[in-house]
Amino acid sequence: MAQTQLQRAGDGEITDAIERVAERENRDPEFVREQVAEGQAVIPANHNHESLDPTIIGREFATKVNANIGNSEESSDLGTELEKLKTAVHYGADTVMDLSTGSDLDRIRSTHIAHSAVPIGTVPIYEAITHVDEPADLTPDLLLDVIEKQAEQGVDYMTVHAGVRKEHLPLTDGRKTGIVSRGGSILAQWIEAHDAENPLYTHFEEICEIFAEHDVTFSLGDGLRPGSLADASDEAQFAELDTLGELTRTAWDHGVQVMVEGPGHVPMDEIADNVRRQQEVCGGAPFYVLGPLVTDVAPGYDHITSAIGATEAARAGAAMLCYVTPKEHLGLPDKEDVRDGLAAYRIAAHAADVANGLPGARDWDDAVSEARYEFDWREQFDLALDPQRAKTYHDQTLPGDNYKEARFCSMCGVEFCSMRIDQDARTGGGEMETLESGTDLADSEAAEVNQPPVGTHDTSGVPDEIEIDGVTFTPECHADD
């Protein structure tokens, strides 16, 4: 049986995946190997995911961003989901989770894997529940069968809510929003109906054996995460976290890579302590956080409320951020929501990397600042996180090519542009010196995700077209005209 990345790194081997992520992170391959061997970083890379361009997730590396996509019983089809996938990768998602809960799940999942250069994650209980009438009808065999099938299809990492224990459920009774995790609520209902322990916990070692065979990475789910500020950092959340620490070590013993999922709604002043606690309890395993949202008052803007918390979490050591879109709590995201969510989270991840002093991370900012000061509009657009959006907003009021040479924009106009005034003062013969620029991104030490453009994955192994119901389909990402 082929070994996992964790096992091979532990044996001293620098794998092809380690070589590739070392190149993308601009780091020494031996350092990457050590981080993987010690469980401080993961490279989700199922043996069966042939189109994968590997990604590393760990606090010592550039902060990564996950995009959730997926259909529901009410909305979306295979073509729409593929376009979401392509949009996500184009705008900088480092991993994508398929959270589909509607129809055609096997086809959507296998198509995503075939057409994705980034790791694909799933929550297998979402599929398992579609095979029964109600949560109480789930069986351990069904859960294991679904997990094994998805592993064989090539899923790179799976959220498994094995930390939700029977003894934890009474701890949620005084909450404002109860259990907000879909997987957590399903398992809580099963536990209540059977008056028995969580089958994902009792059969965890069997899951480890499946994961080890295919090199699937655990994303240990936070089924009791807080769904409101009032419930943050409570007994239920931390009791589950203690169990996740136990399960992390069990998975490592089986040679399986692990990351741990973190809370969804946390006041700003509690975020860093949450990260530090997870790192201590889980032995430094990478922390993968949803947001967290720092206020509950802004439905429709939760990509902003959560990106604020995500920046703080990454600054404190979280390794991957799960994006939130403007539709959070309100509806199924479309392509535009995927784009907006990724923009917010790429900003959060990059800001944290700059604050944490990652090698070369600020070079991108310096290059944009220099282009801005020099009124090099075309260069500023090219260097922007979202070049199409930047150009579209500029051209809404100053569309002509002549304005690409102008020393002003429509916000201040020519008379009140502070940078033009400053330039004129510096070239007017006074004591102020002319400013120099010259940031060379080609020589930057920064990881690929901290250099333009976003979406730097090698997609050469991804098919351009797919046949859907007899019709050749080319999925397109969203872009401004």
Short mmCIF file of C-alpha atoms in Angstrom, two decimals, residues 4-7 36 39 42 204-205 207-219 247-259:
data_model
loop_
_atom_site.label_atom_id
_atom_site.label_comp_id
_atom_site.label_asym_id
_atom_site.label_seq_id
_atom_site.Cartn_x
_atom_site.Cartn_y
_atom_site.Cartn_z
CA THR A 4 0.87 8.91 3.07
CA GLN A 5 2.73 12.20 2.81
CA LEU A 6 3.05 12.12 6.61
CA GLN A 7 4.61 8.65 6.62
CA VAL A 36 4.87 17.68 7.43
CA GLY A 39 2.21 17.18 11.82
CA VAL A 42 -0.43 19.08 5.76
CA PHE A 204 -12.58 6.55 14.23
CA GLU A 205 -9.73 4.07 13.85
CA ILE A 207 -11.83 5.76 9.29
CA CYS A 208 -8.11 6.27 9.86
CA GLU A 209 -7.38 3.02 8.01
CA ILE A 210 -9.41 4.20 5.00
CA PHE A 211 -7.70 7.59 5.03
CA ALA A 212 -4.24 6.03 5.30
CA GLU A 213 -4.89 3.81 2.27
CA HIS A 214 -5.74 6.77 0.01
CA ASP A 215 -3.84 9.56 1.82
CA VAL A 216 -6.96 11.52 2.71
CA THR A 217 -6.34 14.32 5.22
CA PHE A 218 -8.61 14.73 8.23
CA SER A 219 -10.31 18.06 8.71
CA LEU A 247 -8.29 12.28 17.81
CA THR A 248 -5.44 14.23 16.23
CA ARG A 249 -2.91 12.03 17.98
CA THR A 250 -4.83 8.88 17.06
CA ALA A 251 -4.78 9.87 13.39
CA TRP A 252 -1.05 10.64 13.54
CA ASP A 253 -0.47 7.19 15.02
CA HIS A 254 -2.09 5.78 11.87
CA GLY A 255 0.08 7.95 9.60
CA VAL A 256 -2.81 10.21 8.62
CA GLN A 257 -2.48 13.97 8.13
CA VAL A 258 -4.70 16.21 10.27
CA MET A 259 -5.98 19.75 10.38
#
